[in-house]
Tab-separated table of C-alpha atoms in Angstrom:
chain	number	residue	atom	x	y	z
A	1	MET	CA	0.000	0.000	0.000
A	2	LYS	CA	1.189	3.524	-0.814
A	3	ILE	CA	0.663	5.980	2.049
A	4	THR	CA	1.348	9.719	1.812
A	5	PHE	CA	1.441	12.212	4.683
A	6	LEU	CA	0.915	15.926	4.081
A	7	ILE	CA	2.688	18.104	6.656
A	8	HIS	CA	3.219	21.839	7.094
A	9	ASN	CA	7.034	21.821	7.292
A	10	VAL	CA	8.930	18.635	8.061
A	11	TYR	CA	12.169	20.618	8.273
A	12	GLY	CA	11.139	22.302	11.540
A	13	ILE	CA	10.655	21.169	15.139
A	14	GLY	CA	7.347	20.301	16.750
A	15	GLY	CA	5.150	17.563	18.132
A	16	THR	CA	3.238	17.020	14.885
A	17	ILE	CA	6.493	16.497	13.010
A	18	ARG	CA	7.781	14.017	15.595
A	19	THR	CA	4.627	11.938	15.686
A	20	THR	CA	4.242	11.964	11.894
A	21	LEU	CA	7.776	10.666	11.431
A	22	ASN	CA	7.271	8.077	14.186
A	23	LEU	CA	4.123	6.764	12.519
A	24	ALA	CA	5.624	6.857	9.024
A	25	ALA	CA	8.626	4.821	10.175
A	26	ALA	CA	6.361	2.224	11.802
A	27	LEU	CA	4.161	1.939	8.710
A	28	ALA	CA	7.248	1.683	6.477
A	29	ASP	CA	7.732	-1.871	7.755
A	30	ARG	CA	4.892	-2.969	5.465
A	31	HIS	CA	4.058	-0.047	3.154
A	32	GLU	CA	5.566	2.524	0.781
A	33	LEU	CA	5.763	5.841	2.643
A	34	THR	CA	6.047	9.437	1.440
A	35	VAL	CA	6.008	12.619	3.518
A	36	VAL	CA	5.063	15.719	1.527
A	37	SER	CA	6.216	18.945	3.162
A	38	MET	CA	4.212	21.979	2.060
A	39	LEU	CA	7.159	24.238	2.904
A	40	ARG	CA	10.920	23.941	3.221
A	41	HIS	CA	13.155	26.507	4.921
A	42	ARG	CA	16.460	24.657	5.462
A	43	ALA	CA	18.675	22.090	3.768
A	44	ARG	CA	18.036	19.170	6.124
A	45	PRO	CA	15.245	18.228	8.517
A	46	ARG	CA	16.059	18.685	12.201
A	47	PHE	CA	14.642	15.282	13.101
A	48	ALA	CA	16.103	12.039	11.823
A	49	ILE	CA	13.932	10.476	9.122
A	50	ASP	CA	13.764	6.757	8.449
A	51	PRO	CA	15.628	6.125	5.154
A	52	ARG	CA	12.637	4.118	3.897
A	53	VAL	CA	10.499	7.279	3.970
A	54	THR	CA	10.629	9.552	0.910
A	55	VAL	CA	10.438	13.296	1.599
A	56	VAL	CA	8.955	15.596	-1.073
A	57	PRO	CA	9.074	19.370	-0.434
A	58	LEU	CA	6.614	21.462	-2.457
A	59	VAL	CA	7.677	25.104	-1.920
A	60	ASP	CA	11.282	26.008	-1.104
A	61	LEU	CA	11.481	29.184	0.988
A	62	ARG	CA	15.285	29.391	1.085
A	63	ASP	CA	16.699	32.649	-0.315
A	64	HIS	CA	18.679	30.993	-3.108
A	65	SER	CA	15.828	28.791	-4.338
A	66	ALA	CA	13.978	29.275	-7.611
A	67	ASP	CA	10.727	29.486	-5.657
A	68	ALA	CA	11.955	32.586	-3.821
A	69	ALA	CA	11.828	34.499	-7.124
A	70	ASP	CA	8.386	33.224	-8.135
A	71	PRO	CA	5.833	36.079	-7.926
A	72	LEU	CA	3.140	33.605	-6.887
A	73	LEU	CA	5.009	33.144	-3.602
A	74	HIS	CA	4.001	36.691	-2.664
A	75	GLN	CA	0.350	36.391	-3.649
A	76	PRO	CA	-2.085	35.396	-0.880
A	77	ALA	CA	-3.397	31.853	-0.808
A	78	GLU	CA	-6.902	31.374	-2.194
A	79	VAL	CA	-7.552	27.787	-1.120
A	80	PHE	CA	-5.771	27.537	2.240
A	81	PRO	CA	-8.385	28.737	4.766
A	82	THR	CA	-7.989	32.355	5.848
A	83	ALA	CA	-8.928	31.566	9.457
A	84	GLU	CA	-6.065	29.061	9.837
A	85	LYS	CA	-3.245	30.294	12.089
A	86	ARG	CA	-0.622	29.493	9.443
A	87	TYR	CA	-2.432	31.371	6.660
A	88	ALA	CA	0.209	34.111	6.371
A	89	GLN	CA	2.844	31.456	5.581
A	90	TYR	CA	0.869	30.131	2.614
A	91	SER	CA	0.592	31.595	-0.862
A	92	ARG	CA	-0.937	31.100	-4.264
A	93	LEU	CA	2.186	29.100	-5.103
A	94	THR	CA	1.487	26.719	-2.211
A	95	ASP	CA	-2.103	26.329	-3.393
A	96	LEU	CA	-1.018	25.413	-6.905
A	97	ARG	CA	1.821	23.083	-5.859
A	98	ALA	CA	-0.516	21.226	-3.488
A	99	GLU	CA	-3.141	20.907	-6.214
A	100	ASP	CA	-0.636	19.699	-8.814
A	101	TYR	CA	0.814	17.107	-6.460
A	102	LEU	CA	-2.487	15.747	-5.159
A	103	ARG	CA	-4.170	15.613	-8.568
A	104	THR	CA	-1.433	13.266	-9.820
A	105	CYS	CA	-0.683	11.417	-6.564
A	106	ASP	CA	-1.222	7.660	-6.858
A	107	ALA	CA	-1.235	6.943	-3.116
A	108	ASP	CA	-3.826	4.553	-1.734
A	109	VAL	CA	-4.094	6.618	1.470
A	110	VAL	CA	-3.407	10.335	1.926
A	111	ILE	CA	-3.208	11.707	5.471
A	112	GLY	CA	-3.278	15.434	6.277
A	113	THR	CA	-1.820	16.669	9.553
A	114	ARG	CA	-3.168	20.200	10.157
A	115	PRO	CA	-6.463	21.975	9.364
A	116	GLY	CA	-5.400	24.046	6.353
A	117	VAL	CA	-3.531	21.145	4.803
A	118	ASN	CA	-6.618	18.990	5.341
A	119	VAL	CA	-8.540	21.460	3.175
A	120	TYR	CA	-6.026	20.800	0.374
A	121	LEU	CA	-6.610	17.093	0.966
A	122	ALA	CA	-10.393	17.426	0.695
A	123	ARG	CA	-10.247	19.715	-2.337
A	124	PHE	CA	-7.611	18.052	-4.472
A	125	ALA	CA	-6.884	14.426	-3.496
A	126	SER	CA	-8.239	11.728	-5.777
A	127	PRO	CA	-11.527	10.226	-4.561
A	128	ARG	CA	-9.952	6.845	-5.311
A	129	ALA	CA	-7.621	7.368	-2.366
A	130	LEU	CA	-8.690	7.138	1.258
A	131	ARG	CA	-8.536	10.690	2.601
A	132	VAL	CA	-7.791	10.930	6.317
A	133	ALA	CA	-7.501	14.186	8.263
A	134	GLN	CA	-5.517	14.121	11.486
A	135	GLU	CA	-6.310	16.804	14.061
A	136	HIS	CA	-3.264	17.491	16.223
A	137	LEU	CA	-4.991	20.550	17.643
A	138	THR	CA	-8.491	20.359	19.149
A	139	HIS	CA	-11.940	21.296	17.901
A	140	ASP	CA	-12.475	24.002	20.507
A	141	THR	CA	-9.101	25.661	19.972
A	142	HIS	CA	-10.146	26.486	16.399
A	143	SER	CA	-11.973	29.764	15.874
A	144	LYS	CA	-15.665	29.696	15.002
A	145	LYS	CA	-14.822	30.884	11.491
A	146	LEU	CA	-12.261	28.121	10.958
A	147	ARG	CA	-14.632	25.450	12.293
A	148	ALA	CA	-17.209	26.559	9.732
A	149	GLN	CA	-14.634	26.397	6.932
A	150	LEU	CA	-13.463	22.961	8.043
A	151	ALA	CA	-16.989	21.550	8.374
A	152	HIS	CA	-17.651	22.446	4.746
A	153	HIS	CA	-14.568	20.583	3.506
A	154	TYR	CA	-14.326	17.743	6.033
A	155	ARG	CA	-17.595	16.305	4.683
A	156	ASP	CA	-15.621	15.134	1.638
A	157	LEU	CA	-13.125	13.113	3.693
A	158	ASP	CA	-13.211	9.473	4.703
A	159	ALA	CA	-12.108	9.975	8.306
A	160	VAL	CA	-11.138	12.563	10.896
A	161	VAL	CA	-8.687	11.235	13.495
A	162	THR	CA	-8.095	13.054	16.771
A	163	THR	CA	-5.413	12.221	19.314
A	164	THR	CA	-7.801	11.806	22.273
A	165	ARG	CA	-11.185	10.190	22.813
A	166	ALA	CA	-12.422	13.370	24.456
A	167	ASP	CA	-11.721	15.458	21.365
A	168	ALA	CA	-13.281	12.842	19.074
A	169	ALA	CA	-16.453	13.100	21.153
A	170	VAL	CA	-16.435	16.883	20.716
A	171	TYR	CA	-16.132	16.547	16.931
A	172	GLN	CA	-18.936	13.984	16.865
A	173	ALA	CA	-21.187	16.283	18.875
A	174	LYS	CA	-20.380	19.628	17.254
A	175	MET	CA	-19.380	18.972	13.632
A	176	ARG	CA	-21.929	17.014	11.624
A	177	LEU	CA	-20.004	14.862	9.138
A	178	PRO	CA	-22.266	12.198	7.572
A	179	GLY	CA	-20.343	9.330	6.026
A	180	VAL	CA	-17.105	10.381	7.725
A	181	SER	CA	-15.583	8.197	10.446
A	182	VAL	CA	-14.555	10.263	13.473
A	183	LEU	CA	-12.335	8.449	15.949
A	184	ALA	CA	-9.288	8.767	18.207
A	185	VAL	CA	-5.863	7.213	17.730
A	186	PRO	CA	-3.118	8.398	20.102
A	187	ASN	CA	0.241	9.685	18.972
A	188	SER	CA	3.096	7.209	19.102
A	189	VAL	CA	6.426	7.546	20.893
A	190	PRO	CA	9.167	4.949	20.336
A	191	ASP	CA	11.227	3.395	23.104
A	192	PRO	CA	14.040	5.914	23.692
A	193	GLY	CA	16.608	3.190	24.344
A	194	PRO	CA	18.792	4.775	27.070
A	195	SER	CA	18.695	3.506	30.617
A	196	PRO	CA	15.610	4.754	32.447
A	197	ALA	CA	15.784	7.510	35.019
A	198	ASP	CA	16.701	6.275	38.499
A	199	GLY	CA	14.847	9.048	40.362
A	200	ARG	CA	17.938	10.287	42.192
A	201	ALA	CA	18.837	13.446	40.254
A	202	HIS	CA	17.584	16.611	41.939
A	203	VAL	CA	16.242	17.942	38.634
A	204	ILE	CA	12.771	18.875	37.381
A	205	ALA	CA	12.590	19.097	33.587
A	206	ALA	CA	10.025	20.553	31.205
A	207	ALA	CA	9.913	20.957	27.434
A	208	GLY	CA	7.792	22.537	24.750
A	209	ARG	CA	7.284	25.681	22.720
A	210	LEU	CA	7.934	28.762	24.828
A	211	VAL	CA	4.497	30.291	24.311
A	212	ARG	CA	1.930	31.557	26.797
A	213	ALA	CA	-0.470	28.610	26.465
A	214	LYS	CA	2.225	26.254	27.798
A	215	ARG	CA	2.295	28.266	31.067
A	216	PHE	CA	5.986	27.968	31.773
A	217	ASP	CA	5.483	31.158	33.782
A	218	LEU	CA	3.209	29.227	36.152
A	219	LEU	CA	5.796	26.452	36.408
A	220	ILE	CA	8.555	28.948	37.248
A	221	GLU	CA	6.361	30.563	39.894
A	222	ALA	CA	5.536	27.166	41.387
A	223	PHE	CA	9.212	26.248	41.362
A	224	THR	CA	9.895	29.390	43.420
A	225	ASP	CA	7.830	27.762	46.175
A	226	VAL	CA	9.555	24.410	45.621
A	227	ALA	CA	13.024	25.962	45.759
A	228	ALA	CA	12.263	27.575	49.104
A	229	GLN	CA	11.700	24.113	50.605
A	230	HIS	CA	14.224	22.174	48.539
A	231	PRO	CA	17.148	24.457	47.705
A	232	ASP	CA	19.194	21.612	46.201
A	233	TRP	CA	16.712	21.053	43.352
A	234	SER	CA	16.831	22.759	39.940
A	235	LEU	CA	14.459	23.379	37.036
A	236	ARG	CA	15.476	22.941	33.390
A	237	ILE	CA	13.144	24.129	30.630
A	238	TYR	CA	13.873	22.985	27.067
A	239	GLY	CA	12.471	24.692	23.981
A	240	ALA	CA	12.296	27.909	22.004
A	241	GLY	CA	9.588	30.413	21.290
A	242	THR	CA	8.258	33.925	21.508
A	243	ASP	CA	7.944	33.867	25.303
A	244	LYS	CA	11.641	33.295	25.966
A	245	GLU	CA	12.565	36.831	27.060
A	246	ARG	CA	9.559	37.164	29.356
A	247	LEU	CA	10.325	33.826	31.000
A	248	GLN	CA	13.978	34.775	31.510
A	249	ARG	CA	12.899	38.028	33.172
A	250	LEU	CA	10.597	36.061	35.441
A	251	ILE	CA	13.448	33.726	36.432
A	252	ASP	CA	15.628	36.727	37.223
A	253	ASP	CA	12.868	38.551	39.106
A	254	GLN	CA	12.176	35.468	41.238
A	255	GLY	CA	15.864	35.217	42.148
A	256	LEU	CA	16.181	31.798	40.535
A	257	GLY	CA	19.379	32.423	38.597
A	258	GLY	CA	21.429	29.242	38.679
A	259	ARG	CA	18.430	27.289	39.947
A	260	ALA	CA	16.099	27.576	36.954
A	261	ALA	CA	17.400	27.750	33.388
A	262	LEU	CA	16.098	27.975	29.823
A	263	MET	CA	18.130	25.314	28.076
A	264	GLY	CA	17.180	25.965	24.448
A	265	VAL	CA	16.155	23.297	21.969
A	266	VAL	CA	17.469	19.777	22.486
A	267	SER	CA	16.489	16.983	20.136
A	268	PRO	CA	15.877	14.228	20.869
A	269	ILE	CA	14.669	15.260	24.315
A	270	GLU	CA	14.511	11.815	25.915
A	271	ALA	CA	18.136	11.827	27.066
A	272	GLU	CA	17.454	15.003	29.051
A	273	PHE	CA	14.269	13.595	30.556
A	274	ALA	CA	16.212	10.518	31.650
A	275	LYS	CA	18.573	12.814	33.569
A	276	ALA	CA	15.661	14.295	35.532
A	277	SER	CA	13.622	12.816	38.372
A	278	ILE	CA	10.387	14.639	37.518
A	279	VAL	CA	9.003	16.134	34.306
A	280	ALA	CA	6.442	18.905	34.707
A	281	SER	CA	3.789	20.393	32.433
A	282	ALA	CA	1.677	23.406	33.400
A	283	SER	CA	-0.251	23.903	30.135
A	284	ASP	CA	-3.668	25.506	29.969
A	285	ALA	CA	-4.563	23.197	27.075
A	286	GLU	CA	-3.049	20.209	25.281
A	287	SER	CA	-4.307	18.375	22.249
A	288	PHE	CA	-2.356	15.322	23.401
A	289	GLY	CA	0.780	15.762	25.511
A	290	MET	CA	3.784	14.329	23.662
A	291	THR	CA	6.276	15.424	26.313
A	292	LEU	CA	4.331	13.511	28.962
A	293	VAL	CA	4.609	10.267	27.007
A	294	GLU	CA	8.259	10.919	26.149
A	295	ALA	CA	9.042	11.392	29.838
A	296	MET	CA	7.101	8.303	30.875
A	297	ARG	CA	8.904	6.192	28.294
A	298	CYS	CA	12.132	7.241	30.050
A	299	GLY	CA	10.773	6.053	33.378
A	300	THR	CA	10.394	9.627	34.644
A	301	PRO	CA	7.152	10.400	36.494
A	302	VAL	CA	5.247	13.512	35.412
A	303	VAL	CA	3.332	16.222	37.197
A	304	ALA	CA	0.854	17.810	34.797
A	305	THR	CA	-2.106	20.121	34.875
A	306	ASP	CA	-5.354	18.272	34.196
A	307	CYS	CA	-6.092	20.450	31.183
A	308	PRO	CA	-8.308	19.588	28.251
A	309	LEU	CA	-7.983	17.177	26.567
A	310	GLY	CA	-4.905	14.962	26.675
A	311	PRO	CA	-3.239	14.507	30.071
A	312	ALA	CA	-6.087	12.586	31.729
A	313	GLU	CA	-5.902	9.984	28.928
A	314	ILE	CA	-2.143	9.603	29.453
A	315	VAL	CA	-1.506	9.923	33.200
A	316	ASP	CA	-3.093	7.682	35.833
A	317	ASP	CA	-3.124	10.107	38.745
A	318	GLY	CA	-1.217	8.757	41.740
A	319	VAL	CA	0.002	5.682	39.856
A	320	ASP	CA	2.353	6.797	37.075
A	321	GLY	CA	2.196	10.556	37.614
A	322	ARG	CA	0.232	13.372	39.193
A	323	LEU	CA	-2.549	15.569	37.803
A	324	VAL	CA	-3.295	18.959	39.341
A	325	PRO	CA	-5.903	21.642	38.559
A	326	THR	CA	-5.124	23.976	35.681
A	327	GLY	CA	-3.679	27.340	36.670
A	328	ASP	CA	-3.192	26.395	40.333
A	329	ARG	CA	0.312	27.407	41.423
A	330	GLN	CA	-0.053	26.025	44.939
A	331	ALA	CA	-1.340	22.641	43.780
A	332	LEU	CA	1.449	22.348	41.217
A	333	ALA	CA	4.118	23.233	43.798
A	334	ALA	CA	2.603	20.846	46.367
A	335	ALA	CA	2.596	17.914	43.909
A	336	LEU	CA	6.218	18.573	42.990
A	337	CYS	CA	7.193	18.794	46.654
A	338	ASP	CA	5.359	15.541	47.427
A	339	LEU	CA	7.397	13.670	44.811
A	340	ILE	CA	10.638	15.366	45.821
A	341	ALA	CA	10.125	14.249	49.427
A	342	ASP	CA	9.377	10.637	48.452
A	343	GLU	CA	12.321	9.161	46.544
A	344	PRO	CA	11.086	5.525	46.768
A	345	GLY	CA	7.668	6.692	45.587
A	346	ARG	CA	9.245	8.501	42.635
A	347	ARG	CA	11.016	5.314	41.613
A	348	ARG	CA	7.837	3.247	41.837
A	349	MET	CA	5.918	5.853	39.894
A	350	GLY	CA	8.678	6.011	37.273
A	351	GLU	CA	8.581	2.232	36.803
A	352	ALA	CA	4.801	2.352	36.469
A	353	ALA	CA	5.101	5.199	33.959
A	354	ARG	CA	7.551	3.246	31.800
A	355	ASP	CA	5.218	0.241	31.774
A	356	ALA	CA	2.100	2.313	31.045
A	357	ALA	CA	3.746	4.230	28.207
A	358	ARG	CA	4.286	1.049	26.201
A	359	ARG	CA	0.737	1.456	24.900
A	360	PHE	CA	2.043	4.383	22.846
A	361	ASP	CA	4.636	2.255	21.068
A	362	PRO	CA	4.567	2.933	17.297
A	363	ALA	CA	3.707	-0.678	16.380
A	364	PRO	CA	0.208	-0.845	17.954
A	365	VAL	CA	-0.539	2.703	16.773
A	366	ALA	CA	0.453	1.720	13.224
A	367	HIS	CA	-1.772	-1.367	13.471
A	368	ALA	CA	-4.661	0.853	14.585
A	369	TYR	CA	-4.216	2.923	11.427
A	370	GLU	CA	-4.024	-0.193	9.254
A	371	ASP	CA	-7.271	-1.414	10.800
A	372	LEU	CA	-8.800	1.986	10.073
A	373	PHE	CA	-7.697	1.863	6.429
A	374	ALA	CA	-9.244	-1.595	6.039
A	375	GLU	CA	-12.522	-0.469	7.651
A	376	LEU	CA	-12.691	2.657	5.497
A	377	ALA	CA	-12.099	0.667	2.317
A	378	ALA	CA	-14.796	-1.871	3.249
A	379	SER	CA	-17.343	0.817	4.157
A	380	ARG	CA	-16.637	3.182	1.268
A	381	HIS	CA	-19.930	2.582	-0.576
A	382	ALA	CA	-22.079	2.602	2.563
A	383	ARG	CA	-20.532	5.866	3.705
A	384	ALA	CA	-20.976	7.417	0.251
A	385	TRP	CA	-24.662	6.532	0.477
A	386	GLN	CA	-24.876	8.186	3.904
A	387	ARG	CA	-23.302	11.308	2.438
A	388	ARG	CA	-25.707	11.417	-0.530
A	389	LYS	CA	-28.723	10.777	1.694
A	390	SER	CA	-27.720	13.605	4.017
A	391	HIS	CA	-27.179	15.894	1.033
A	392	TRP	CA	-30.643	15.269	-0.391
A	393	ARG	CA	-32.254	15.591	3.016
A	394	GLY	CA	-30.548	18.926	3.416
A	395	ARG	CA	-31.774	20.112	0.028
A	396	ALA	CA	-35.297	18.941	0.772
A	397	GLY	CA	-35.255	20.691	4.143
A	398	ARG	CA	-34.071	23.945	2.622
A	399	ALA	CA	-36.738	23.732	-0.088
A	400	LEU	CA	-39.439	23.104	2.515
A	401	ARG	CA	-38.293	26.059	4.605
A	402	GLY	CA	-38.376	28.238	1.483
A	403	LEU	CA	-41.957	27.180	0.739
A	404	ARG	CA	-42.975	27.948	4.308
A	405	ARG	CA	-41.469	31.421	4.135
A	406	ARG	CA	-43.274	32.142	0.856
A	407	TYR	CA	-46.556	30.827	2.256
A	408	GLU	CA	-46.198	32.958	5.376
A	409	SER	CA	-45.397	36.073	3.342
A	410	VAL	CA	-48.519	35.513	1.191
A	411	THR	CA	-50.689	34.840	4.262
A	412	TRP	CA	-49.556	38.000	6.068
A	413	ALA	CA	-50.018	40.047	2.896
């Protein structure tokens, strides 16, 4: 089977890129895999890519590239949805390259990995291929305008796959998609390989994009309370982003210099998590929680805010990690202090975390996708009938409402 992934920019760093490459490598054991990158901004991808996976960039943004001189690169996109957060990075050239590629693509399955790219998938991919949209964000994080744009196009897909059961339920309840399978398949994280954490290092680690939604400011504030009780412990935050300067000022203002540090981007991150005894996440919202699984696979227990929608489906509170209320500095600090004070408990929790995280191994996740492909192929005609029936019902309903309005206008006249 030929399987093609469509991704925003495989040459960057991010959770969607990691999980796409993990899944592609697992599927490459039995299938022909291609990753199509809408954009390219550097010579080589930052993440290692399985040599069995073919990478195809569509628009080269590098200064010396031929695409940089193409006037279409500076014309606004017409197909990529305007309400999508990445809209400014897309152009008429991206629209046309995506259309050209998908019109001629002979893949049996095409999988999109972000909302705007999924619109390309719905508009241009061959109906002979199974068209699957992954949602690495969540329904409710999309604006009302974007949800309306997506609902219009997602009706032409075969499936919408979220990363959590909770988000799948939201899509099923709020976005009517007749004939489209809506289900959850978690992201996959491979076994990192190095020896698991032993729970002895006096280090709390955290990782992610340095943006406000990740609430590293809350984590730093909570660590201020932790440091007052446990002055021999330190906090290491890995990542890059627009919030870096503000977070550094907060570290300085709290007098945590030398105790808390912004470590920059490290990839892969697992080796750093294995050096820590606790990994913390203070996010206001998560579509999944890749760093939680990555930490657990290293045998490092996590303390995470119980934010929508991912952590509660990853962490078994009190068994392989701790969940605390979102935005609660005191609760976050207390949970960290509890684990710091209980070294044997940290070790037990770390062992439980490593065992529990095996369910996110790429092999079973890849099998879940293969089962989905088989189900979609078998139900293709039945789902097409559902789609047509819904379409005609909608037309009949609109016609009936029109007749009622005309009748009422005549009656009142």
